[in-house]
XYZ file of C-alpha atoms in Angstrom:
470
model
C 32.374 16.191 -9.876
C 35.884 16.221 -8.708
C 36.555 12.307 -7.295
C 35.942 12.012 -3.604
C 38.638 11.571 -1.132
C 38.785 10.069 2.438
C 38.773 13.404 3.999
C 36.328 14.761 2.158
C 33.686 11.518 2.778
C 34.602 11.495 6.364
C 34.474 14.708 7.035
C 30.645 15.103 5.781
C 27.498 13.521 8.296
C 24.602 12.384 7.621
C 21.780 15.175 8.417
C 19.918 14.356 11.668
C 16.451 15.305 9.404
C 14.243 12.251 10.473
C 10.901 12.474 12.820
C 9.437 9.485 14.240
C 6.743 9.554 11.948
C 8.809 10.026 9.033
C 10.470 6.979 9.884
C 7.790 5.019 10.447
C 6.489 5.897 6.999
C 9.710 5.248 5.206
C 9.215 1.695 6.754
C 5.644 1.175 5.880
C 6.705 2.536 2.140
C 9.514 -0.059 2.130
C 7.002 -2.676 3.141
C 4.596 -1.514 -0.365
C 0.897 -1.353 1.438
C -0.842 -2.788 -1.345
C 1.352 -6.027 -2.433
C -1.971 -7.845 -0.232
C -3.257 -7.906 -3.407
C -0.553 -8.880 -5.659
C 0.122 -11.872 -3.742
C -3.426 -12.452 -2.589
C -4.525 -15.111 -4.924
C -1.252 -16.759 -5.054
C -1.550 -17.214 -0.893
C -4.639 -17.972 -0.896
C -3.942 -21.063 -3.042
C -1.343 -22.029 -0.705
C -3.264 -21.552 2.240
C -6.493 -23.238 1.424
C -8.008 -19.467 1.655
C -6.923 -18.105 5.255
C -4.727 -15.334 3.505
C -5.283 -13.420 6.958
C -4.228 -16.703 9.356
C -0.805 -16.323 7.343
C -0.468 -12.807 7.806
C -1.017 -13.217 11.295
C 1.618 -16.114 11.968
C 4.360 -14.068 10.257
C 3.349 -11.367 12.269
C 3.689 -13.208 15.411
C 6.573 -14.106 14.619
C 8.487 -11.044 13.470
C 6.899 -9.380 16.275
C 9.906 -11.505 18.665
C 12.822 -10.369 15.682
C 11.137 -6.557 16.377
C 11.774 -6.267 19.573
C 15.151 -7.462 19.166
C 16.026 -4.851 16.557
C 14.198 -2.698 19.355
C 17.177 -3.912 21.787
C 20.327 -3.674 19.550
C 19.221 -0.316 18.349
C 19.044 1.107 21.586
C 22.648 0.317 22.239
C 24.132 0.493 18.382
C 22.771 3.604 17.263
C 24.504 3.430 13.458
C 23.077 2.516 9.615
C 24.348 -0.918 9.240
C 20.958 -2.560 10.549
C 22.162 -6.753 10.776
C 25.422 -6.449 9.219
C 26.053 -3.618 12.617
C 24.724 -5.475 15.198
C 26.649 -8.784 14.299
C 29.533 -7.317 13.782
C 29.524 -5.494 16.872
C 28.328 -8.058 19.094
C 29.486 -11.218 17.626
C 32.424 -10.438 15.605
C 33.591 -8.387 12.718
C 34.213 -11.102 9.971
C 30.114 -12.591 11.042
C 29.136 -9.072 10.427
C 30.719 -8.753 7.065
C 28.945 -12.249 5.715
C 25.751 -11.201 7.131
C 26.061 -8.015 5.645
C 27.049 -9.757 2.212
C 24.297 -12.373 2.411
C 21.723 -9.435 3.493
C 22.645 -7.839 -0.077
C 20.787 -10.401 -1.692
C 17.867 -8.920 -0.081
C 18.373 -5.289 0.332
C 20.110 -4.831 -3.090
C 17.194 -7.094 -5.009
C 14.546 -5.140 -3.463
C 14.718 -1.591 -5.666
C 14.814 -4.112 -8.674
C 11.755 -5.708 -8.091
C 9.945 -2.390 -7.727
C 11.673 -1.535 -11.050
C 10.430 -4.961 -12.443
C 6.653 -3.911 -11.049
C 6.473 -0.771 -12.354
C 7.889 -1.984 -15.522
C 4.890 -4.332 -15.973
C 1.875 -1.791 -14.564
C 3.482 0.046 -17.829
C 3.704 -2.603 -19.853
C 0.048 -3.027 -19.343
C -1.127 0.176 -20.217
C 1.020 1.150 -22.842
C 2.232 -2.315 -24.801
C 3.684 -0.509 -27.661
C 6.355 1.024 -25.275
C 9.571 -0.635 -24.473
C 9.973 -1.599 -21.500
C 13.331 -1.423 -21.002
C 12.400 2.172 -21.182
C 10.203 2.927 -18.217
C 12.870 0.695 -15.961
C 15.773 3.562 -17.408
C 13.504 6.322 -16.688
C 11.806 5.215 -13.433
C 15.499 4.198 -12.070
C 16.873 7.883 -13.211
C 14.029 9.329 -10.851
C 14.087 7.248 -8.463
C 17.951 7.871 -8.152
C 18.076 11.244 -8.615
C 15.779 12.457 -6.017
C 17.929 9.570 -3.599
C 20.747 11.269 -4.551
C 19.606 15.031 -3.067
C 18.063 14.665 -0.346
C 17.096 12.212 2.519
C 14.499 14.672 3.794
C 12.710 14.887 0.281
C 12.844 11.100 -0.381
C 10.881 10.955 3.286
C 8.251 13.538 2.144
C 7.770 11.913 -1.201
C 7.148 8.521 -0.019
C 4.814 10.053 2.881
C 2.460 11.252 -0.030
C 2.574 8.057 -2.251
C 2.122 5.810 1.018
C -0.783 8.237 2.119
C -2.431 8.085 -1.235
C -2.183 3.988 -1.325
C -3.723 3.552 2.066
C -6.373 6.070 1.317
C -7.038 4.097 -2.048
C -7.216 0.874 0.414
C -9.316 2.461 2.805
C -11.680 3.375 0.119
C -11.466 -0.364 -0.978
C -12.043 -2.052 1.974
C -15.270 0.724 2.881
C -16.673 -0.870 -0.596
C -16.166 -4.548 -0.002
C -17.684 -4.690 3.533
C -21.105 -2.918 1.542
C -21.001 -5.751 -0.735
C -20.391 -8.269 1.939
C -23.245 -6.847 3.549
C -25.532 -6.684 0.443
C -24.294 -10.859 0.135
C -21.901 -10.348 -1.858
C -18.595 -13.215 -1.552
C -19.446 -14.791 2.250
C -22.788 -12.592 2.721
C -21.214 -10.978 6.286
C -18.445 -8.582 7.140
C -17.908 -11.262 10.564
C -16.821 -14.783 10.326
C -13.821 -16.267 11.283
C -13.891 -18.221 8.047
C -10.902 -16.415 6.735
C -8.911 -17.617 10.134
C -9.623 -21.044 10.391
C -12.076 -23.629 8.678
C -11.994 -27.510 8.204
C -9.898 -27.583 5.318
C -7.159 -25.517 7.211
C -3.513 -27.142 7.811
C -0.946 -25.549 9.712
C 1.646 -26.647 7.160
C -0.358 -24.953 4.547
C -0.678 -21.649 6.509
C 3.160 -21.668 7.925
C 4.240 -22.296 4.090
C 2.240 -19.001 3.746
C 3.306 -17.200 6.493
C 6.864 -17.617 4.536
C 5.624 -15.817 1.891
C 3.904 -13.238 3.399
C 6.561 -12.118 6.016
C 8.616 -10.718 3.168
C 5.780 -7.863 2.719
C 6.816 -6.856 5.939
C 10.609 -5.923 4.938
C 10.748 -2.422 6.105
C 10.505 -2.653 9.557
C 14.337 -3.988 10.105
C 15.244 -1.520 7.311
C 14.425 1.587 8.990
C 16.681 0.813 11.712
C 19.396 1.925 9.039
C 17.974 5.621 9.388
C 19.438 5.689 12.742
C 21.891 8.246 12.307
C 19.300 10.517 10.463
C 16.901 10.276 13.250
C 16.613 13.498 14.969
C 17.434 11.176 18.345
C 18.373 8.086 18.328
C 16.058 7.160 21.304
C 12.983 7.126 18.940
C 14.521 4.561 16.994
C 12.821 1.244 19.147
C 9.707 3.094 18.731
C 10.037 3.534 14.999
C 10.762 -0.267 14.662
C 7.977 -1.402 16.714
C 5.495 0.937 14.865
C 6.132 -0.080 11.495
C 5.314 -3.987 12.143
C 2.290 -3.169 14.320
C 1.328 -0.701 11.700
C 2.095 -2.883 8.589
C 0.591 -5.946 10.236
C -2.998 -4.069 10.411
C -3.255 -3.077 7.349
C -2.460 -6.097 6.083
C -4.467 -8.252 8.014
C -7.855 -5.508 7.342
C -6.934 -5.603 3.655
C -6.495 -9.640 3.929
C -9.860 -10.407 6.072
C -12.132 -8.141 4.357
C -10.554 -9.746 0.781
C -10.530 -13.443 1.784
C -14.634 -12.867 2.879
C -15.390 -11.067 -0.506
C -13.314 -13.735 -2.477
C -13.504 -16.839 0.160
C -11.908 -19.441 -2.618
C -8.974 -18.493 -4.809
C -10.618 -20.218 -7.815
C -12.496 -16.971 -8.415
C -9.507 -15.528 -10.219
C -7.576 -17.064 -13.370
C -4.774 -18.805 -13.145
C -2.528 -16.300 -15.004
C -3.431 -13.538 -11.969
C -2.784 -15.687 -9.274
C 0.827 -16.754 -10.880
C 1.211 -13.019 -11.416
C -0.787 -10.212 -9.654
C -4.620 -10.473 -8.675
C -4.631 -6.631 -7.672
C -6.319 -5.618 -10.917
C -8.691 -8.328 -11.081
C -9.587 -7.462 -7.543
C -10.197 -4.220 -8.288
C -11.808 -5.139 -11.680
C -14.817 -8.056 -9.630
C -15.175 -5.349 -6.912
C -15.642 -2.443 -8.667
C -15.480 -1.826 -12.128
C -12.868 -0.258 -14.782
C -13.243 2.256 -12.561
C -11.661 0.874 -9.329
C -8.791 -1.520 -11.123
C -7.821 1.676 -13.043
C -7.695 3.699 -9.058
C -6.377 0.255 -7.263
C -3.764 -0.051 -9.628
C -2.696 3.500 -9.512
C -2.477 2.906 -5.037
C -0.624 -0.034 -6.217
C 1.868 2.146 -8.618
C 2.185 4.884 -5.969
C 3.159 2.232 -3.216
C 5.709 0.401 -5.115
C 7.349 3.481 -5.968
C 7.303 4.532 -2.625
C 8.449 1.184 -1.320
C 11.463 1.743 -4.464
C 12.531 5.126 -2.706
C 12.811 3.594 0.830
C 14.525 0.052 -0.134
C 16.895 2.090 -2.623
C 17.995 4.394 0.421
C 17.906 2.026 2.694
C 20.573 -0.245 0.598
C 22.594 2.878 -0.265
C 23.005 3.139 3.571
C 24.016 -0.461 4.145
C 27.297 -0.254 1.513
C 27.879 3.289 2.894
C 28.742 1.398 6.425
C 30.178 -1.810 5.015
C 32.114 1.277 2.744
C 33.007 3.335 6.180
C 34.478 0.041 8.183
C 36.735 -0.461 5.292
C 35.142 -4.346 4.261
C 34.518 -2.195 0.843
C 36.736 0.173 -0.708
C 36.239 3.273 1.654
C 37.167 5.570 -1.079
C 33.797 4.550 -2.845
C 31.252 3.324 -0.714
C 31.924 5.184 2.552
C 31.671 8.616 0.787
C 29.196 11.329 1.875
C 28.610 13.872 0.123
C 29.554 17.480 1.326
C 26.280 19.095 -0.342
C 23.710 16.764 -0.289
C 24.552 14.594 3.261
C 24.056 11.719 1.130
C 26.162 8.443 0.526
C 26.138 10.015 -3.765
C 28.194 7.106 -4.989
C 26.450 4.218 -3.119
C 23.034 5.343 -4.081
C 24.164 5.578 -8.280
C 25.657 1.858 -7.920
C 22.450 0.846 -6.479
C 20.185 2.430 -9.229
C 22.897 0.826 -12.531
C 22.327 -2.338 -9.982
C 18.530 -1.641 -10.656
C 18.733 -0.862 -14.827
C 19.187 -4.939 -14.773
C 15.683 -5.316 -14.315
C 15.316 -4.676 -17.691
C 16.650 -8.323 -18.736
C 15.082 -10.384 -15.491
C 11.949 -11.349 -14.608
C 10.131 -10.717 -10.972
C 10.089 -14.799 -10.619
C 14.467 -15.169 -11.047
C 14.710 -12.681 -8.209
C 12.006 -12.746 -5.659
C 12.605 -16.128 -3.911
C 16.341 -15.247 -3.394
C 15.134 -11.620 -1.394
C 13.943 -14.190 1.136
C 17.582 -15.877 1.793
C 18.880 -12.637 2.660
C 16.199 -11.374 4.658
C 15.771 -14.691 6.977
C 19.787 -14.676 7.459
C 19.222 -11.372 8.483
C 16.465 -11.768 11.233
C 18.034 -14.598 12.347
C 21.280 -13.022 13.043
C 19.863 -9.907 14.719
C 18.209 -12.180 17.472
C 21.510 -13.686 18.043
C 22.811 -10.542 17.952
C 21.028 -9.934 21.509
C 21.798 -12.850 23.205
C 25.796 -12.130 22.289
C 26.352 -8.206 23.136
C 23.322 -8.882 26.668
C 24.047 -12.492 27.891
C 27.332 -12.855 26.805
C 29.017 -9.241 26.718
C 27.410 -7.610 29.212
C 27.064 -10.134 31.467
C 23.154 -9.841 31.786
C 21.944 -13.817 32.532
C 21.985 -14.063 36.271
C 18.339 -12.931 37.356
C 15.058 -14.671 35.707
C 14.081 -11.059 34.302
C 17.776 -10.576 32.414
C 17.761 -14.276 31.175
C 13.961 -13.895 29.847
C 14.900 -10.421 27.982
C 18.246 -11.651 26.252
C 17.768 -15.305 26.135
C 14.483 -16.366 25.684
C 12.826 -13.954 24.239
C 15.702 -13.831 20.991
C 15.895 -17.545 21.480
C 12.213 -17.593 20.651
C 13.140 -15.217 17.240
C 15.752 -17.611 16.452
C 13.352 -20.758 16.916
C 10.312 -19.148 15.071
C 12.310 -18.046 12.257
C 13.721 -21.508 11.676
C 10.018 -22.447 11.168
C 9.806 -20.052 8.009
C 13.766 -21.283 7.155
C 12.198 -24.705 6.702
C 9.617 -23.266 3.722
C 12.283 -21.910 1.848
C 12.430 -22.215 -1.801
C 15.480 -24.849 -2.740
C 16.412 -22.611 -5.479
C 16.741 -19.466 -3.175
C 18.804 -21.628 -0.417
C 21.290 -22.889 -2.876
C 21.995 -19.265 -4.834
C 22.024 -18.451 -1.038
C 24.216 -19.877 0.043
C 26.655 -19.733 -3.006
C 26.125 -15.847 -2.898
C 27.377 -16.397 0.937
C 30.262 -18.685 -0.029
C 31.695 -16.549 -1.996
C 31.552 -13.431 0.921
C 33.279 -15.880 2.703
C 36.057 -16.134 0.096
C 36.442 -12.399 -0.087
C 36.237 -12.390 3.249
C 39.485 -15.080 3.491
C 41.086 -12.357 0.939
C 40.546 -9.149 2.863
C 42.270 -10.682 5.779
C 44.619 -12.703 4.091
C 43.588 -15.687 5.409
C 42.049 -14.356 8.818
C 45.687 -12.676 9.699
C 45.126 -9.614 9.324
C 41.577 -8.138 10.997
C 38.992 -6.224 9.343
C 39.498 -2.356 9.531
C 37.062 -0.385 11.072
C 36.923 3.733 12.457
C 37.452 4.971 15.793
C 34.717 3.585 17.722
C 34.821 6.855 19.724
C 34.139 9.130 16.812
C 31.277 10.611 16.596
C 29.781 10.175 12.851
C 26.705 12.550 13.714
C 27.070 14.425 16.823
C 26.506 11.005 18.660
C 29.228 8.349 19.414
C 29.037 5.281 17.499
C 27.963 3.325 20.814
C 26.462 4.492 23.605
C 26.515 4.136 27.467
C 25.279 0.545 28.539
C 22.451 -1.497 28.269
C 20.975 -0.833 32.089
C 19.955 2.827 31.165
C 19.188 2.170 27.763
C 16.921 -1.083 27.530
């Protein structure tokens, strides 16, 4: 392939290919249906066994962070997700180092699927390498990234519909056995919920580690300009938590009253995955052998979604010139795909060959908290402050409380953040302040960006104002 040039990236748009539903189950892909059972016994511990109460906190409060995704969206209708809408609305050089600290997140997230996949293979065939199945899964992975947005969504629609109807089946089971007293001896108790024992410290510190399965509905806001119109994109975000956060919480409840205390699995599956042993006390050989397969078909799909999604992110950081343009902000003539983003995001991937899932997944959590945080602050700057929308009690509740509630919530799970992952945070984000001091030459010069009035695909950038938008 001939190298790219300016012209050539700029002069190539992203295919307007995306359906609301197609969106909504790249998100719920992202978000890897099944990981209620990786992480099942490990919450469950934490929690003093109300997996579900945790699931429902973090959903209550991402639900205030959705709608303000819901809001910037609306009015930002580009890829960029966070790093957009605070550089937009706050200012360009916040946008670049929540873009850089939001790498952490997005760019970690294809290499734990890599690092999954490696040990589901690991499992069943020990005499294989596994740096092997990461170099072959990432090749896949990346090639079919690499030709086409519209058969990455169609691909992860089939793995995400096979996974849920695994789940389904799963769930059907345990509330037979629950009524045949197995576990708690009834499919209704609010046992799972709330019990003597509970603390809300206990269920808060899980609530931080369950809001990470939701990651996915913030990322498909980067599909924006593949949407067929941007108007479905509030919609699409909205969807994808309500829709994650059921299936979670049904998977959840119907597992905590089958297994109501955590000391029913080993030790070794809680610190690791209790999917198969799940599948193994429910069912049989039989059902571990079909759970795990929902569980390989889900993290594969949630790999195609978070390696897109990431692909997108440098593509825009590429475009506004805070990367070299030349590289990152190339699309493809041929393929309407950011080509050279998505192969630096699959050799970022091959290092999951030499890590292990526990080095990387606490520091996804950094990035993604920076992230949610920013995007509620996001609101109150480009409503309250830009637009001027703070002088009647229905403006001030919309773009002030209701973000200022995000903000506040999220500072709850900020508080249960691994010390590791807050340190290599914020080194990570020292350092994209450094570069940032460099690119500017010492804040002199100001970050380069395009034409704000051009469209990118058959839409301007941004759009009319908030009143006939929001």
């Amino acid at each position: 392939m001939a190298a790219p040039t300016a012209t050539s990236g700029s002069a190539a748009k992203l295919a307007r290919a995306l359906g609301l539903w197609s969106i909504v189950g790249l998100g719920l892909g992202y978000m890897t249906p099944t990981v209620v059972f990786d992480t099942f016994g490990l919450v469950a511990d934490e929690t003093n066994n109300v997996v579900p109460a945790a699931y429902a906190v973090a959903l209550i409060v991402l639900a205030f962070t959705a709608v303000s995704y819901g809001k910037m969206v609306r009015v930002i209708p580009s890829a960029g997700s966070a790093y957009t809408y605070a550089r937009e609305s706050i200012h360009p050089g916040v946008g670049f180092v929540v873009g850089w600290t939001a790498l952490t997140d997005y760019l970690l997230l294809p290499m734990v699927n890599a690092l999954i996949l490696r040990s589901y293979m690991e499992a069943l065939f020990p005499d294989v390498p596994g740096w092997l199945w990461v170099v072959v899964f990432t090749a896949g992975v990346t090639g079919v990234i690499y030709l086409t947005m519209r058969g990455t969504s169609n691909i992860n629609m089939i793995l995400l519909v096979f996974s849920i109807l695994v789940m389904t089946v799963f769930v059907v089971m345990v509330v037979v056995q629950l009524v045949g007293g197995a576990g708690a001896g009834t499919p209704v108790s609010i046992a799972p919920f709330v019990h003597d024992e509970v603390q809300f410290g206990a269920v808060l510190a899980g609530a931080t580690i369950v809001c990470f399965s939701f990651i996915g509905f913030d990322a498909v806001s980067m599909y924006s300009e593949e949407a067929k119109t941007p108007k479905i994109m509030p919609r699409a975000i909205l969807l994808t938590l309500v829709a994650g956060g059921v299936i979670f919480l049904i998977a959840a409840y119907v597992t905590q009253l089958r297994f109501p205390d955590a000391s029913a699995f080993p030790t070794e599956a809680i610190e690791n995955s209790t999917l198969p042993e799940i599948g193994v006390q429910v069912g049989g050989p039989v059902l571990q052998a079909v759970l795990t397969a929902a569980g390989f078909a889900a993290t594969l799909a949630s790999w195609l979604a978070s390696h897109a999604s990431v692909s997108r992110m440098l593509m825009v950081m590429g475009r506004n010139n805070v990367l070299p343009r030349r590289i990152f902000g190339f699309v493809n003539p041929k393929t309407h795909t950011p080509t050279i983003s998505i192969v630096i995001v699959g050799l970022v991937s091959l290092l999951a060959i030499s890590f292990t899932l526990e080095q990387i997944a606490a520091y996804i959590n950094y990035g993604a908290l920076v992230a949610f945080t920013f995007v509620n602050v996001s609101v109150i700057a480009w409503f309250a402050i830009r637009k001027g929308l703070r002088k009647t009690p229905g403006d001030i509740f919309r773009y002030v409380v209701m973000p200022g509630i995000g903000v506040l919530l999220t500072g709850l799970l900020w508080v249960n953040l691994d010390a590791h992952a807050l340190i290599g945070g914020l080194i990570w984000t020292s350092l994209g302040v450094v570069y940032l001091v460099i690119l500017t030459r010492g804040f002199r010069r100001p970050i380069a960006s395009f034409d704000e009035n051009q469209p990118v695909t058959g839409v301007n950038k941004t759009v009319s104002g908030p009143h006939s938008e929001v």
